[in-house]
PDB file of C-alpha atoms in Angstrom:
ATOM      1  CA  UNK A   1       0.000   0.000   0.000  1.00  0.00           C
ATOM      2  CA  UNK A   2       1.146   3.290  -0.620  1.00  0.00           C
ATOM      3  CA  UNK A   3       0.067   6.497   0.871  1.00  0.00           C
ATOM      4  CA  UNK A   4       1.341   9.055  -2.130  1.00  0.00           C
ATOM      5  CA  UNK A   5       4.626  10.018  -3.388  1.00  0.00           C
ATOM      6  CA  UNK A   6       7.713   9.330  -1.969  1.00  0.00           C
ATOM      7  CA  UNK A   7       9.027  11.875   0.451  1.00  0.00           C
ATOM      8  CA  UNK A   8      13.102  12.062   1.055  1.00  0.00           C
ATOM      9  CA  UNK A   9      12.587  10.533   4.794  1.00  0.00           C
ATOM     10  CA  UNK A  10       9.716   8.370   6.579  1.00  0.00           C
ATOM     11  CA  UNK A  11       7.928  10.908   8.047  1.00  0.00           C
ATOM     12  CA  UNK A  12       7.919  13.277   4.884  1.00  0.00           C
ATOM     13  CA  UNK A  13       7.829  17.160   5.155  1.00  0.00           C
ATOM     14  CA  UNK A  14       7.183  16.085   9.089  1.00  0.00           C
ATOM     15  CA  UNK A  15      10.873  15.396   9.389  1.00  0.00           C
ATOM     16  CA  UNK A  16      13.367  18.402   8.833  1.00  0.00           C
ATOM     17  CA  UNK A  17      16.931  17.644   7.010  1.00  0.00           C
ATOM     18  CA  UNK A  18      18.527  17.281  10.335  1.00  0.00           C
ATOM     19  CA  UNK A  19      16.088  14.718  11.504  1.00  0.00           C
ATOM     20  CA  UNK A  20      18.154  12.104   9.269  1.00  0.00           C
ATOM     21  CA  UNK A  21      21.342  11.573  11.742  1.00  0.00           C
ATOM     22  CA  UNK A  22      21.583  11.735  15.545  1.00  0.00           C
ATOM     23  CA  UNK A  23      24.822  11.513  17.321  1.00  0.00           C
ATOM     24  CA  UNK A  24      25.047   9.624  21.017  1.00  0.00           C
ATOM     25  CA  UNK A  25      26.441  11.144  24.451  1.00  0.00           C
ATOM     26  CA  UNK A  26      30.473  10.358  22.244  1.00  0.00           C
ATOM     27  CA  UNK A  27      29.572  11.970  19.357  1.00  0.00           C
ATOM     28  CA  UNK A  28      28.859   9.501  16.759  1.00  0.00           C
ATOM     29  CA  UNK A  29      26.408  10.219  14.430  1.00  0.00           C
ATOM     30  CA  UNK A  30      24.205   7.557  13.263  1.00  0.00           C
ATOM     31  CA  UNK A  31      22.131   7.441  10.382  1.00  0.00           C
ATOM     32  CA  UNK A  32      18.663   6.063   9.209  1.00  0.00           C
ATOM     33  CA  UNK A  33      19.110   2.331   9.031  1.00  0.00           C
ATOM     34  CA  UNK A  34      21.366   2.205  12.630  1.00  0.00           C
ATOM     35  CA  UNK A  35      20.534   0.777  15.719  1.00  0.00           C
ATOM     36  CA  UNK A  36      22.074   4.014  16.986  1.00  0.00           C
ATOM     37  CA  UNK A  37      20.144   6.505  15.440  1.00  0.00           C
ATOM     38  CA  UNK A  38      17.230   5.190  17.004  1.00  0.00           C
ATOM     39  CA  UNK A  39      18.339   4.151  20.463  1.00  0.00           C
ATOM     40  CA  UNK A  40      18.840   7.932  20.401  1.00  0.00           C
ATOM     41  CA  UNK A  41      15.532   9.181  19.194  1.00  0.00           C
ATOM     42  CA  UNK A  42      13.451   6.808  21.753  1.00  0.00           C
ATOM     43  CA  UNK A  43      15.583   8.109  24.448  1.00  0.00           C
ATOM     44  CA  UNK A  44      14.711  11.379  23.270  1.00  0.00           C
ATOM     45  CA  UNK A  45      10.923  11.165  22.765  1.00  0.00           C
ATOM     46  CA  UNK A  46      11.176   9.175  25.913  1.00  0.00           C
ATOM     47  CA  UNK A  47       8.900   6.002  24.188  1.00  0.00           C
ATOM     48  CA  UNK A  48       6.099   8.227  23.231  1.00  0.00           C
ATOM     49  CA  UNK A  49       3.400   7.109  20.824  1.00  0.00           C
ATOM     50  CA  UNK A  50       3.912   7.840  17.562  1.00  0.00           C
ATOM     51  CA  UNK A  51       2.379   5.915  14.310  1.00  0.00           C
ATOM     52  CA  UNK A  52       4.178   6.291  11.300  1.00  0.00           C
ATOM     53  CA  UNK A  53       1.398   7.472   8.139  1.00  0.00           C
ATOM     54  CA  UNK A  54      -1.624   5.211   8.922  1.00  0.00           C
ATOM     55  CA  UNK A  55      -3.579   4.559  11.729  1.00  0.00           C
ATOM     56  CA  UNK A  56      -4.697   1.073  12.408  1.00  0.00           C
ATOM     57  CA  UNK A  57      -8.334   2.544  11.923  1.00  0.00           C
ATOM     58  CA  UNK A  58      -7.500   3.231   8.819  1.00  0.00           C
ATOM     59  CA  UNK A  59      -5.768   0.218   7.743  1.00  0.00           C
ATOM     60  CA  UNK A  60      -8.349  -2.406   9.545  1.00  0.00           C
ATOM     61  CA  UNK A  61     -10.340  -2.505   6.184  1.00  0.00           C
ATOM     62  CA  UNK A  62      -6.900  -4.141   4.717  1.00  0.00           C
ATOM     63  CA  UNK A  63      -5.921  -6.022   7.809  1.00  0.00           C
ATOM     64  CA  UNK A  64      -9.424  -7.657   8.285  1.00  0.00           C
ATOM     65  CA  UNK A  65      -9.927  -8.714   4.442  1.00  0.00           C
ATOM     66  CA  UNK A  66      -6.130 -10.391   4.299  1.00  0.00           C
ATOM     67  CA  UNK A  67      -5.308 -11.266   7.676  1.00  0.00           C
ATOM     68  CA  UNK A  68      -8.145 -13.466  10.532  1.00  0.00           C
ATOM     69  CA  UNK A  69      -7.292 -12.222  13.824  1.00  0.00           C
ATOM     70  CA  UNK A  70      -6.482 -16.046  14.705  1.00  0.00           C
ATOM     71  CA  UNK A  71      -2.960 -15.330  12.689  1.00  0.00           C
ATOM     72  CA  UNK A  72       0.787 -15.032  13.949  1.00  0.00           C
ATOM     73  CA  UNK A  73       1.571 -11.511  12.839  1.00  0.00           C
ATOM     74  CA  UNK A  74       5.130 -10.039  12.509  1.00  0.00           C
ATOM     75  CA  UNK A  75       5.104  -6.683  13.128  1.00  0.00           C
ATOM     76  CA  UNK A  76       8.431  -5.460  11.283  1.00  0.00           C
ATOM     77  CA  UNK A  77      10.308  -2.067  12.436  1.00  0.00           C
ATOM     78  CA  UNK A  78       7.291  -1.587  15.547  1.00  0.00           C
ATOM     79  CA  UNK A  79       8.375   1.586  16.869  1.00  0.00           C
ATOM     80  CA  UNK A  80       5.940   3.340  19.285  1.00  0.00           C
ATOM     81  CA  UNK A  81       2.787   3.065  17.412  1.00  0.00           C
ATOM     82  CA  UNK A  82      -0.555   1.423  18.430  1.00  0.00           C
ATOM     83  CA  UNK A  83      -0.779   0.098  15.564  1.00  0.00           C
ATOM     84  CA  UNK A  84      -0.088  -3.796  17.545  1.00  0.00           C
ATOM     85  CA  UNK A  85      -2.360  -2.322  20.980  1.00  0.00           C
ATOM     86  CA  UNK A  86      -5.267  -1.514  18.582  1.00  0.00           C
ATOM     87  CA  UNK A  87      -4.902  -4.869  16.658  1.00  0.00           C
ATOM     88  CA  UNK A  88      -5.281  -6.877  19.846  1.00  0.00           C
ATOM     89  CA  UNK A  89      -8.349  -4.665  21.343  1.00  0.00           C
ATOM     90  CA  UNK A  90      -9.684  -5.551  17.509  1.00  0.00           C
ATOM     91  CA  UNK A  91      -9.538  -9.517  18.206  1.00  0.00           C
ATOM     92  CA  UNK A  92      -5.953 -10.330  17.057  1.00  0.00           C
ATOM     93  CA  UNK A  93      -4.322 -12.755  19.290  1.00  0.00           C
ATOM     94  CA  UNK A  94      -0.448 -12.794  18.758  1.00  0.00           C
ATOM     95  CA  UNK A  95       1.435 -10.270  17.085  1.00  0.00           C
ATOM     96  CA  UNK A  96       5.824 -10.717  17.372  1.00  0.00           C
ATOM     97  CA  UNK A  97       6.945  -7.135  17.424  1.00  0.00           C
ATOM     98  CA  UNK A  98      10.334  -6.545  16.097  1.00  0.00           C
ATOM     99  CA  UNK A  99      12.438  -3.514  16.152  1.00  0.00           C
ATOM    100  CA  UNK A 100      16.223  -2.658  15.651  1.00  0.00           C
ATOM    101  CA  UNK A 101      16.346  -0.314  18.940  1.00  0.00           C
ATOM    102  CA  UNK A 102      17.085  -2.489  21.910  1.00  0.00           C
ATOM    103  CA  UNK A 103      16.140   0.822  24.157  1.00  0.00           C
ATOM    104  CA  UNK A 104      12.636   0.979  22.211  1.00  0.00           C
ATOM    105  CA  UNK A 105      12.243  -3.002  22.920  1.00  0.00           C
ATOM    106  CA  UNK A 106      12.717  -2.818  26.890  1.00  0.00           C
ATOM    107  CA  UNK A 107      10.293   0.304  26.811  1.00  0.00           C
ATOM    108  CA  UNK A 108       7.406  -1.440  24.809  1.00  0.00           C
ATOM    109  CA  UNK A 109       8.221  -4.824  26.879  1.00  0.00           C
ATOM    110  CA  UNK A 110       7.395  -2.368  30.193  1.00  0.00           C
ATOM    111  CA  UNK A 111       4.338  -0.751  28.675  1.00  0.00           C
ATOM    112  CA  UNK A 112       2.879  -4.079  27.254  1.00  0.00           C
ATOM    113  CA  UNK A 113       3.791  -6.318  30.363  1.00  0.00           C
ATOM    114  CA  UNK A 114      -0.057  -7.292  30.900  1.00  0.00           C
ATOM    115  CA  UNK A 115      -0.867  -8.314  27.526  1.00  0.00           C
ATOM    116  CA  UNK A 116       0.213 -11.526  26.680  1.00  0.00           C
ATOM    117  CA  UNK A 117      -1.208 -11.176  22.973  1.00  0.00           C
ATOM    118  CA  UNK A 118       1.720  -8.667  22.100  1.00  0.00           C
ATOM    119  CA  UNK A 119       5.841 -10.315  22.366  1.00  0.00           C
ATOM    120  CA  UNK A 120       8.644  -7.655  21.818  1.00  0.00           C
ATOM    121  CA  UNK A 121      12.161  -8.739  20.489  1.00  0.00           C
ATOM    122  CA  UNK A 122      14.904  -6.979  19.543  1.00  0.00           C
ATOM    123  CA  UNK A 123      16.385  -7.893  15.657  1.00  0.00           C
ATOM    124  CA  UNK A 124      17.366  -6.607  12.775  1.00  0.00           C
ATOM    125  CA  UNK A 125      15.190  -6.983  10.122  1.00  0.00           C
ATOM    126  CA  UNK A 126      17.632  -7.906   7.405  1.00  0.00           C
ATOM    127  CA  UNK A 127      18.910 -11.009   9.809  1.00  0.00           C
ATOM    128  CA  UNK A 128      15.918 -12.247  11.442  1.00  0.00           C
ATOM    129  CA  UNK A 129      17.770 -15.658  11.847  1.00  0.00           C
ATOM    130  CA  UNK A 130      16.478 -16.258  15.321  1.00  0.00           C
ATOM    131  CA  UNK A 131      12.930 -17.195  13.179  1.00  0.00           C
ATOM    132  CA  UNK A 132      12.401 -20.724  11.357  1.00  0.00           C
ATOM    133  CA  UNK A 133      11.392 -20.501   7.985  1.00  0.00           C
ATOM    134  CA  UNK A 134       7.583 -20.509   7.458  1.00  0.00           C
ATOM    135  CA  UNK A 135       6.896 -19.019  11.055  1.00  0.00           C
ATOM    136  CA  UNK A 136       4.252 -16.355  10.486  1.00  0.00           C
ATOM    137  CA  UNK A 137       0.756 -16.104   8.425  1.00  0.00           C
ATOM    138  CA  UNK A 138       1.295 -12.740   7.696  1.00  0.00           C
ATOM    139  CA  UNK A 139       4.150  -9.833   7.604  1.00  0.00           C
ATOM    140  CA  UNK A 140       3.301  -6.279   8.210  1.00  0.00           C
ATOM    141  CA  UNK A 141       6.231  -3.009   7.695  1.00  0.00           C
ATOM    142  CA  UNK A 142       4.847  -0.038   7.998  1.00  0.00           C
ATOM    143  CA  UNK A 143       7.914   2.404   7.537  1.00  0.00           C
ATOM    144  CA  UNK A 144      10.874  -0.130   7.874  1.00  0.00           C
ATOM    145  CA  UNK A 145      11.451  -0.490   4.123  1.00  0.00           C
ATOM    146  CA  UNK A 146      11.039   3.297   3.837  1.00  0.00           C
ATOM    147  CA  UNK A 147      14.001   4.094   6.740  1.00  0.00           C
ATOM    148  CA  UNK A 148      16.169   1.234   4.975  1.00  0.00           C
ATOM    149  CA  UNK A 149      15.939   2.702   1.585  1.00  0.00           C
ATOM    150  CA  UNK A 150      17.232   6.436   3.279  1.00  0.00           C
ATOM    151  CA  UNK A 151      19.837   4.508   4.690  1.00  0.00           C
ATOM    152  CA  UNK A 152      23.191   3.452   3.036  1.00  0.00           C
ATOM    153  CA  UNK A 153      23.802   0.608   0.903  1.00  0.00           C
ATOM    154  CA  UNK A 154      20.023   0.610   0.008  1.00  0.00           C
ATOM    155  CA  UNK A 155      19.121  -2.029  -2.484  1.00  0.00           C
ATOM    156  CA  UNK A 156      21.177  -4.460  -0.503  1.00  0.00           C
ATOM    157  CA  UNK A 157      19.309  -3.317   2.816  1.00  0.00           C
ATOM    158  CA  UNK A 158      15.756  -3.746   0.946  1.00  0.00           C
ATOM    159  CA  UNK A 159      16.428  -7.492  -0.551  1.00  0.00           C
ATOM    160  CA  UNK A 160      17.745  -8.364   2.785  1.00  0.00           C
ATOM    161  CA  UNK A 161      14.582  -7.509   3.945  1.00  0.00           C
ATOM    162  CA  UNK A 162      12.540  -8.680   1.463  1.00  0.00           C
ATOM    163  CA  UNK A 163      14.086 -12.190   1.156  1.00  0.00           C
ATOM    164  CA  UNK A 164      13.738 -12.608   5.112  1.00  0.00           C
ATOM    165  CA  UNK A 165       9.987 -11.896   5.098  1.00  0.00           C
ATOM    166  CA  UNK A 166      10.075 -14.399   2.237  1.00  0.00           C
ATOM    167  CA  UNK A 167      11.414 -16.636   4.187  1.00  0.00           C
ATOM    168  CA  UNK A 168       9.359 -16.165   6.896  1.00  0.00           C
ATOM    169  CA  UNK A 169       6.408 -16.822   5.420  1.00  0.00           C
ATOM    170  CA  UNK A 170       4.147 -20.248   5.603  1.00  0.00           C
ATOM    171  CA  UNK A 171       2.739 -21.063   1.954  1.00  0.00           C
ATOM    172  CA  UNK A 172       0.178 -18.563   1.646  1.00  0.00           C
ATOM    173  CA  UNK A 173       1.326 -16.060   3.645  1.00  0.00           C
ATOM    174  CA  UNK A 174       0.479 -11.924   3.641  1.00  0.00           C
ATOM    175  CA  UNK A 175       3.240  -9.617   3.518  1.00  0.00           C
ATOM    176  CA  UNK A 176       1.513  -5.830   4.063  1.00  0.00           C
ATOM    177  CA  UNK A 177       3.534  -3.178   2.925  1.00  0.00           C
ATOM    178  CA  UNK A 178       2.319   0.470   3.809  1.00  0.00           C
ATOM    179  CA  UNK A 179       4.889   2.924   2.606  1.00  0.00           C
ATOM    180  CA  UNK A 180       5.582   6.687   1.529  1.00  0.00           C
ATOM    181  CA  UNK A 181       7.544   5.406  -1.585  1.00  0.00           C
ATOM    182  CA  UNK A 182       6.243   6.154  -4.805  1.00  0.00           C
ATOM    183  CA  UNK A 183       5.103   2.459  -6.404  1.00  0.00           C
ATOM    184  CA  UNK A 184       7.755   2.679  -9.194  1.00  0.00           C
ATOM    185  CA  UNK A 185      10.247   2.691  -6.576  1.00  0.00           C
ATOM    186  CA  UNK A 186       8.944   0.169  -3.735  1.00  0.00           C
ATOM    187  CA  UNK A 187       7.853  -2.533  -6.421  1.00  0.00           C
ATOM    188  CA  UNK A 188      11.315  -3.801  -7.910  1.00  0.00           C
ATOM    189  CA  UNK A 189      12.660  -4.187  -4.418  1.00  0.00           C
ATOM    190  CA  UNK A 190      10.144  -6.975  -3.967  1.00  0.00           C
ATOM    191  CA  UNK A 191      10.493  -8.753  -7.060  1.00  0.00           C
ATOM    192  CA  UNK A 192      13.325 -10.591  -5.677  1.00  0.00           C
ATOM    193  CA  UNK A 193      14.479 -13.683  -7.837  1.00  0.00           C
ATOM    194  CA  UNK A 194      13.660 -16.235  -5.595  1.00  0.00           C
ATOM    195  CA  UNK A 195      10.521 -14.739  -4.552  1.00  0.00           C
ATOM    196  CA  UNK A 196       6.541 -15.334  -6.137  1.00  0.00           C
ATOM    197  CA  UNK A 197       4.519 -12.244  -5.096  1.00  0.00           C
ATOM    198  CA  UNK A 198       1.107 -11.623  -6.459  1.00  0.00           C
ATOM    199  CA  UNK A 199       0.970  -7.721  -5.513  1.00  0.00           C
ATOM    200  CA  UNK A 200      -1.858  -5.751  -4.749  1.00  0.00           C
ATOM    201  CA  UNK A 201      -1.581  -2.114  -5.134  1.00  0.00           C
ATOM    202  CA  UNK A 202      -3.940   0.613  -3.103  1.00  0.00           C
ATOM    203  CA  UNK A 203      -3.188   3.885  -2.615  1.00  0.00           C
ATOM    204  CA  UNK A 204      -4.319   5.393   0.078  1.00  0.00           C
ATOM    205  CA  UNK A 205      -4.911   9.661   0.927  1.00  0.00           C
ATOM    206  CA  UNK A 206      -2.955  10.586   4.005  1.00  0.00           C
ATOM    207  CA  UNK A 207      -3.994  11.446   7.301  1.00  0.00           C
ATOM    208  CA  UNK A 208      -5.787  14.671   6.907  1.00  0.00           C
ATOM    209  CA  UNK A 209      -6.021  15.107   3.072  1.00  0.00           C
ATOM    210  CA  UNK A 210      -9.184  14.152   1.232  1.00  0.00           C
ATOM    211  CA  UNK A 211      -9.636  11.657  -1.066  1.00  0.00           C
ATOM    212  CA  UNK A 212     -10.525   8.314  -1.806  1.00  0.00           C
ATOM    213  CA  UNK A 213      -8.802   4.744  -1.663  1.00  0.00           C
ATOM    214  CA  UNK A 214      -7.618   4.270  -5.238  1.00  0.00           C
ATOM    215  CA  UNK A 215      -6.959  -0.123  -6.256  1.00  0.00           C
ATOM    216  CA  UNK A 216      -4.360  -0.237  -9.024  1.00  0.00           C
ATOM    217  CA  UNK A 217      -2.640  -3.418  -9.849  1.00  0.00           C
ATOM    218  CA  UNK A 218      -3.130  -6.883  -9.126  1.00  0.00           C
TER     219      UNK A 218
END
């Protein structure tokens, strides 16, 4: 799914130039795509809430047609959002929330302690070794890809990616892809060799712009 044109960061003209690196207590700057980078910004925003382009209320339409709530969800690149808290409080019973930030992990693990529906582990998306092949009925990245593809060595970052969720997959399996990138750019990163996609495209307004769900390839 995309939500209209690509913008040069996730969060679009809501992230300023400098919003792309962060440097630790030493120094270092870290870039989109780092462990570092974001380990900074949770520590910053302190584990706020923060859902990257869609709510789940607008995505449930989606969810509900391609995924039963009786599924094993992988939530790729979690973050902060709801997205997962909303899912459960909609009937969805186990959701694996994965994120690169081992600071955002141990804050979600604190918030979430009473819900037993919602797991939180800290990975790496492009090495998500720790999973047997064919673990999950469905996939869903809502920004991951995106933050990958502004970080460096992009293409390799994406089919990393890509291939993993592939892997990841049982026979059957959804992977839901909700980004800011422009279709002509987010496409060829999942028509990986190896991999058999039948792609459904829907583009969807953004939060606070008018206009309709558009379906445009199958």
């Amino acid at each position: 799914m995309s939500s209209s044109s690509a913008p040069l960061s996730p969060r679009g003209a809501e992230e300023d130039e400098e919003g792309a690196a962060r440097t630790d207590g030493g120094g270092t700057v870290f870039c989109y795509g780092e462990a570092g980078y974001w380990d900074a910004r949770y520590v910053e925003e302190g584990g706020a809430p923060y859902d990257w382009y869609q709510r789940y209320a607008a995505l449930r339409p989606f969810v509900r047609r391609f995924v039963p709530p009786p599924s094993r969800l992988l939530m790729i690149g979690c973050g902060s959002a709801l997205m997962s808290e909303d899912m459960v409080a909609d009937g969805y019973r186990e959701i694996i929330n994965i994120d690169i930030s081992s600071v955002l992990i141990e804050m979600m693990r604190k918030k979430y302690f009473d819900l037993p529906q919602l797991q939180y582990m800290q990975m790496d998306v492009r090495d998500m070794s720790k999973f047997p092949d064919e673990s999950f009925d469905c996939a869903i990245d809502k920004g991951t890809l995106d933050s990958l593809m502004c970080g460096v060595e992009a293409p390799l970052s994406a089919a990393q990616m890509v291939l993993e969720v592939d892997r990841l997959l049982k026979p059957g399996g959804v992977f839901m892809l909700i980004t800011y990138g422009d279709p002509s750019a987010r496409i060829p990163h999942l028509n990986q060799p190896v991999c058999s996609w039948k792609i459904s495209l829907y583009i969807l307004p953004r939060p606070g712009f008018k206009g309709k769900t558009r379906r445009c390839k199958d």
